Tab-separated table of C-alpha atoms and ligand atoms in Angstrom:
chain	number	residue	atom	x	y	z
A	11	MET	CA	-3.523	24.262	9.136
A	12	ASP	CA	-7.048	25.657	9.136
A	13	GLN	CA	-6.744	29.421	8.681
A	14	GLY	CA	-8.557	31.155	11.481
A	15	GLY	CA	-11.665	30.464	13.510
A	16	GLU	CA	-12.766	27.333	15.210
A	17	PRO	CA	-10.526	24.273	14.677
A	18	ALA	CA	-11.726	22.026	11.861
A	19	ALA	CA	-11.817	18.984	14.190
A	20	ALA	CA	-14.562	20.626	16.258
A	21	ARG	CA	-16.962	21.150	13.353
A	22	ALA	CA	-19.805	18.757	12.634
A	23	VAL	CA	-20.311	20.256	9.179
A	24	PRO	CA	-17.107	20.551	7.097
A	25	ARG	CA	-16.326	24.177	6.481
A	26	HIS	CA	-14.758	23.538	3.072
A	27	VAL	CA	-16.035	20.753	0.842
A	28	ALA	CA	-14.501	20.060	-2.583
A	29	CYS	CA	-15.980	17.796	-5.258
A	30	VAL	CA	-14.015	16.094	-8.018
A	31	MET	CA	-16.956	15.768	-10.421
A	32	ASP	CA	-15.987	12.554	-12.154
A	33	GLY	CA	-17.890	9.966	-14.222
A	34	ASN	CA	-19.720	11.978	-16.839
A	35	GLY	CA	-18.174	10.040	-19.751
A	36	ARG	CA	-19.074	6.652	-18.257
A	37	TRP	CA	-22.618	7.827	-17.455
A	38	ALA	CA	-23.078	8.572	-21.208
A	39	GLN	CA	-21.283	5.461	-22.407
A	40	ARG	CA	-23.595	3.239	-20.310
A	41	ARG	CA	-26.516	4.771	-22.189
A	42	SER	CA	-24.780	4.446	-25.592
A	43	LEU	CA	-24.673	8.255	-25.783
A	44	PRO	CA	-21.759	10.465	-26.738
A	45	ARG	CA	-19.544	11.574	-23.790
A	46	THR	CA	-20.885	15.082	-24.193
A	47	ALA	CA	-24.336	13.931	-23.097
A	48	GLY	CA	-22.757	13.047	-19.755
A	49	HIS	CA	-21.360	16.555	-19.364
A	50	ARG	CA	-24.772	18.009	-20.161
A	51	ALA	CA	-26.419	15.789	-17.571
A	52	ALA	CA	-23.871	16.996	-14.979
A	53	GLU	CA	-25.482	20.418	-14.887
A	54	ALA	CA	-28.458	19.256	-12.830
A	55	THR	CA	-26.136	17.713	-10.274
A	56	VAL	CA	-24.042	20.883	-10.020
A	57	VAL	CA	-27.145	23.003	-9.261
A	58	GLU	CA	-28.493	20.521	-6.728
A	59	ILE	CA	-25.167	20.143	-4.885
A	60	ILE	CA	-24.695	23.927	-4.667
A	61	GLU	CA	-28.144	24.262	-3.087
A	62	THR	CA	-27.637	21.259	-0.780
A	63	ALA	CA	-24.245	22.419	0.431
A	64	ARG	CA	-25.510	25.894	1.146
A	65	SER	CA	-28.553	24.593	3.078
A	66	ALA	CA	-26.344	22.230	5.079
A	67	GLY	CA	-24.171	25.100	6.265
A	68	VAL	CA	-21.075	24.471	4.148
A	69	GLU	CA	-19.203	27.800	3.958
A	70	TRP	CA	-16.866	26.989	1.111
A	71	LEU	CA	-17.686	24.704	-1.822
A	72	THR	CA	-15.123	23.987	-4.544
A	73	LEU	CA	-16.067	22.135	-7.739
A	74	TYR	CA	-13.351	20.703	-9.981
A	75	ALA	CA	-14.664	21.293	-13.486
A	76	PHE	CA	-11.623	21.184	-15.791
A	77	SER	CA	-8.012	20.246	-15.047
A	78	THR	CA	-4.800	21.360	-16.750
A	79	GLU	CA	-4.566	17.774	-17.979
A	80	ASN	CA	-8.076	17.810	-19.521
A	81	TRP	CA	-6.638	19.809	-22.453
A	82	LYS	CA	-5.372	16.412	-23.723
A	83	ARG	CA	-8.994	15.368	-24.545
A	84	PRO	CA	-10.296	15.417	-28.139
A	85	GLY	CA	-10.844	18.962	-29.400
A	86	ALA	CA	-14.557	18.412	-29.937
A	87	GLU	CA	-15.064	17.382	-26.273
A	88	VAL	CA	-13.002	20.349	-25.019
A	89	ASP	CA	-14.962	22.750	-27.252
A	90	TYR	CA	-18.237	21.283	-26.015
A	91	LEU	CA	-17.166	21.757	-22.359
A	92	MET	CA	-16.197	25.384	-22.984
A	93	GLY	CA	-19.607	26.075	-24.541
A	94	LEU	CA	-21.509	24.175	-21.865
A	95	VAL	CA	-19.768	25.945	-19.014
A	96	ARG	CA	-20.481	29.291	-20.618
A	97	ARG	CA	-24.182	28.511	-20.951
A	98	VAL	CA	-24.375	27.208	-17.345
A	99	VAL	CA	-22.592	30.284	-15.896
A	100	ARG	CA	-24.930	32.677	-17.788
A	101	LYS	CA	-28.072	30.721	-17.000
A	102	HIS	CA	-27.506	30.383	-13.270
A	103	ALA	CA	-25.907	33.777	-12.510
A	104	PRO	CA	-29.220	35.298	-11.232
A	105	LEU	CA	-29.875	32.301	-8.929
A	106	LEU	CA	-26.380	32.428	-7.525
A	107	LEU	CA	-26.745	36.150	-6.878
A	108	ALA	CA	-30.163	35.664	-5.254
A	109	ARG	CA	-28.844	32.962	-2.970
A	110	GLY	CA	-26.045	35.204	-1.703
A	111	ILE	CA	-23.320	32.935	-3.142
A	112	ARG	CA	-19.927	34.490	-3.850
A	113	CYS	CA	-18.372	32.912	-7.011
A	114	ARG	CA	-14.734	32.583	-7.926
A	115	PHE	CA	-12.821	30.768	-10.636
A	116	LEU	CA	-9.542	29.036	-9.827
A	117	GLY	CA	-7.095	28.558	-12.715
A	118	VAL	CA	-8.302	30.120	-15.954
A	119	THR	CA	-4.911	31.072	-17.353
A	120	ASP	CA	-4.560	29.057	-20.564
A	121	PRO	CA	-4.893	31.179	-23.743
A	122	ARG	CA	-7.038	28.394	-25.282
A	123	ILE	CA	-9.937	29.457	-23.034
A	124	PRO	CA	-12.368	31.405	-25.247
A	125	LEU	CA	-12.267	35.119	-24.413
A	126	GLY	CA	-16.046	35.239	-23.970
A	127	LEU	CA	-15.908	32.499	-21.351
A	128	ALA	CA	-13.112	34.203	-19.430
A	129	GLN	CA	-15.181	37.411	-19.530
A	130	ASP	CA	-18.271	35.594	-18.193
A	131	PHE	CA	-16.173	34.208	-15.325
A	132	ALA	CA	-14.887	37.721	-14.532
A	133	ASP	CA	-18.435	39.137	-14.752
A	134	LEU	CA	-19.907	36.543	-12.376
A	135	THR	CA	-17.015	37.110	-9.957
A	136	THR	CA	-17.713	40.896	-9.968
A	137	LEU	CA	-21.498	40.415	-9.790
A	138	THR	CA	-21.365	38.218	-6.690
A	139	ASP	CA	-18.344	39.773	-4.993
A	140	GLY	CA	-20.413	41.451	-2.328
A	141	ASN	CA	-22.256	38.251	-1.364
A	142	ARG	CA	-21.550	36.902	2.074
A	143	GLY	CA	-23.190	33.473	1.835
A	144	MET	CA	-21.315	30.383	0.736
A	145	THR	CA	-18.230	30.897	-1.398
A	146	LEU	CA	-18.344	28.746	-4.540
A	147	THR	CA	-14.992	28.219	-6.247
A	148	VAL	CA	-15.034	26.596	-9.675
A	149	ALA	CA	-11.645	25.072	-10.472
A	150	PHE	CA	-11.397	25.477	-14.245
A	151	ASP	CA	-8.112	24.936	-16.085
A	152	HIS	CA	-6.786	24.174	-12.640
A	153	GLY	CA	-3.671	22.244	-11.688
A	154	GLY	CA	-2.326	21.868	-8.148
A	155	ARG	CA	1.267	21.636	-9.253
A	156	ARG	CA	0.981	24.724	-11.426
A	157	ASP	CA	-0.366	26.711	-8.430
A	158	ILE	CA	2.575	25.615	-6.355
A	159	VAL	CA	5.093	26.571	-9.084
A	160	GLU	CA	3.401	29.939	-9.526
A	161	ALA	CA	3.577	30.520	-5.747
A	162	ALA	CA	7.291	29.729	-5.809
A	163	ARG	CA	7.830	32.208	-8.627
A	164	SER	CA	5.858	34.852	-6.813
A	165	LEU	CA	7.898	34.325	-3.610
A	166	ILE	CA	11.193	34.574	-5.504
A	167	ARG	CA	10.052	37.775	-7.189
A	168	SER	CA	9.164	39.222	-3.820
A	169	GLY	CA	12.816	38.908	-2.818
A	170	THR	CA	12.023	36.966	0.392
A	171	PRO	CA	15.241	35.453	1.854
A	172	ALA	CA	15.096	31.643	1.756
A	173	ASP	CA	15.364	31.319	5.553
A	174	GLU	CA	12.201	33.444	5.982
A	175	VAL	CA	9.993	31.195	3.861
A	176	THR	CA	7.451	29.447	6.126
A	177	GLU	CA	4.413	27.358	5.266
A	178	ASP	CA	2.139	30.261	6.144
A	179	LEU	CA	4.061	32.695	3.942
A	180	PHE	CA	4.182	30.228	1.052
A	181	ALA	CA	0.398	29.781	1.317
A	182	GLN	CA	-0.030	33.522	1.015
A	183	HIS	CA	1.375	33.293	-2.514
A	184	LEU	CA	-1.112	30.644	-3.650
A	185	PRO	CA	-4.281	31.837	-5.431
A	186	PHE	CA	-7.108	32.932	-3.117
A	187	PRO	CA	-5.037	32.762	0.139
A	188	ASP	CA	-8.195	33.503	2.156
A	189	THR	CA	-9.623	30.076	1.213
A	190	PRO	CA	-9.322	27.671	4.133
A	191	ASP	CA	-7.834	24.204	3.806
A	192	VAL	CA	-10.179	21.602	2.328
A	193	ASP	CA	-11.913	19.547	5.089
A	194	LEU	CA	-13.697	17.012	2.871
A	195	VAL	CA	-13.097	15.902	-0.733
A	196	ILE	CA	-15.825	13.950	-2.511
A	197	ARG	CA	-14.687	12.197	-5.671
A	198	THR	CA	-17.523	10.470	-7.496
A	199	SER	CA	-17.403	7.503	-9.864
A	200	GLY	CA	-15.280	5.274	-7.636
A	201	GLU	CA	-11.908	6.555	-8.885
A	202	GLN	CA	-9.514	6.952	-5.966
A	203	ARG	CA	-6.901	9.524	-6.992
A	204	ILE	CA	-6.063	13.189	-6.534
A	205	SER	CA	-5.599	14.038	-10.242
A	206	ASN	CA	-3.583	17.178	-9.426
A	207	PHE	CA	-6.364	18.804	-7.389
A	208	MET	CA	-5.560	21.636	-4.936
A	209	LEU	CA	-2.468	19.775	-3.725
A	210	TRP	CA	-1.538	22.263	-1.030
A	211	LYS	CA	-5.047	22.698	0.485
A	212	VAL	CA	-5.964	18.993	0.607
A	213	ALA	CA	-2.948	18.142	2.813
A	214	TYR	CA	-5.187	17.030	5.735
A	215	ALA	CA	-8.528	16.623	4.007
A	216	GLU	CA	-10.822	13.636	4.582
A	217	TRP	CA	-11.726	11.821	1.378
A	218	THR	CA	-14.853	9.959	0.287
A	219	PHE	CA	-15.187	8.010	-2.933
A	220	PRO	CA	-18.936	7.395	-3.520
A	221	ASP	CA	-19.480	4.740	-6.140
A	222	VAL	CA	-21.924	6.981	-8.034
A	223	LEU	CA	-21.307	8.717	-11.341
A	224	TRP	CA	-21.461	12.547	-11.098
A	225	PRO	CA	-24.695	12.930	-13.167
A	226	ASP	CA	-26.453	10.481	-10.799
A	227	PHE	CA	-25.015	12.128	-7.612
A	228	ARG	CA	-27.933	13.761	-5.715
A	229	ALA	CA	-28.615	15.588	-2.466
A	230	PRO	CA	-28.969	12.358	-0.372
A	231	ASP	CA	-25.588	11.154	-1.671
A	232	PHE	CA	-23.974	14.459	-0.701
A	233	LEU	CA	-25.582	14.373	2.736
A	234	ALA	CA	-24.333	10.826	3.167
A	235	CYS	CA	-20.778	12.073	2.571
A	236	LEU	CA	-21.297	14.802	5.251
A	237	ASP	CA	-22.483	12.060	7.548
A	238	THR	CA	-19.393	9.957	6.848
A	239	TYR	CA	-17.242	13.024	7.558
A	240	ARG	CA	-19.027	13.566	10.923
A	241	ARG	CA	-18.016	10.024	11.973
A	242	ARG	CA	-14.365	10.458	11.045
A	243	ASP	CA	-11.769	11.026	13.719
A	244	ARG	CA	-9.496	13.882	12.590
A	245	ARG	CA	-6.250	13.854	14.491
A	246	PHE	CA	-3.885	16.065	12.425
A	247	GLY	CA	-0.985	13.873	13.578
A	248	ASP	CA	-1.923	14.151	17.235
A	249	VAL	CA	-3.125	11.260	19.477
A	250	PRO	CA	-6.820	11.003	20.463
A	251	PRO	CA	-7.721	12.738	23.765
A	252	PRO	CA	-7.358	10.396	26.769
A	253	THR	CA	-10.486	8.627	28.026
A	254	ASN	CA	-11.135	7.218	31.524
A	255	GLY	CA	-10.207	3.682	30.427
A	256	ASP	CA	-6.719	4.638	29.078
A	257	PRO	CA	-3.677	3.174	30.895
A	258	ARG	CA	-1.558	5.853	32.597
B	925	LIG	C1	-15.579	14.450	-15.382
B	925	LIG	O1	-16.078	13.341	-16.062
B	925	LIG	C2	-15.674	15.716	-16.129
B	925	LIG	C3	-14.428	16.290	-16.572
B	925	LIG	C4	-13.269	15.835	-16.276
B	925	LIG	C5	-14.502	17.508	-17.371
B	925	LIG	P1	-15.238	12.525	-17.088
B	925	LIG	O2	-15.408	13.137	-18.406
B	925	LIG	O3	-13.823	12.421	-16.609
B	925	LIG	O4	-15.929	11.110	-17.021
B	925	LIG	P2	-15.248	9.675	-17.097
B	925	LIG	O5	-14.224	9.636	-16.018
B	925	LIG	O6	-14.649	9.599	-18.467
B	925	LIG	O7	-16.357	8.720	-16.878
B	926	LIG	C1	-10.391	14.935	-12.762
B	926	LIG	O1	-11.047	13.997	-13.539
B	926	LIG	C2	-10.655	16.317	-13.268
B	926	LIG	C3	-12.075	16.734	-13.142
B	926	LIG	C4	-13.037	16.106	-12.555
B	926	LIG	C5	-12.363	18.023	-13.690
B	926	LIG	P1	-10.364	13.209	-14.740
B	926	LIG	O2	-11.334	12.218	-15.249
B	926	LIG	O3	-9.849	14.146	-15.743
B	926	LIG	O4	-9.105	12.502	-14.001
B	926	LIG	P2	-8.272	11.230	-14.417
B	926	LIG	O5	-7.754	11.432	-15.817
B	926	LIG	O6	-9.194	10.051	-14.377
B	926	LIG	O7	-7.227	11.153	-13.373
B	927	LIG	MG1	-12.885	11.050	-15.424
């Protein structure tokens, strides 16, 4: 499943960590603030988690920022998010470049995305393309099912005979095929669902559901999730290796 290199099971630090950044609205509601205040407060967490993941040796970090379903939200909230993400991308571009972080944006196909924002995404991607530190993927206007349907379309267009379609070949038609499978998903706020996130690449991910809202999620909480991961026993469908005490 893991594409290349050392098997995921042998790693103490997960190679690819993905965060479903959930709970901004509830963070604001608990303070009698508008939901948008929760999104604004999320910025500090995003910056801290990027730094913490990089220092911990995580090679791939994916942040789920906006789903294909989030377009259902009130127009004012969607507009606020578009503006906020634009400000955050512009503000932190120099830091990301200085830290050697390669940035990518997963999704970004809906015509409702403001042109200026799409251009900022493209500019940050180009600016950091030569970086060889951690790869940060921001899933924005992302839907796992849409990616799978697009991959199927791409395969059909390529004229591949049905009998030659394998899992590896299919994965080559997904966006960013060089991205390894997700090892650990952290979904904050206590919600325990996938919400259409990277469906193909989370097939064998470990999941943690810290009971902390995203704006309150800090470096120690992230490191606690890495610790939980370290204590998990990843089997990938196999049986655990035999120990001396096992019956023959
Ligand atoms: C996550 O926080 C941010 C986005 C989905 C953009 P929410 O806005 O979903 O916060 P809750 O779940 O309503 O608390
Ligand atoms: C998932 O959170 C999407 C992001 C965090 C960007 P949601 O808050 O939109 O998910 P549901 O609606 O609770 O499943
Ligand atoms: Mg939510």
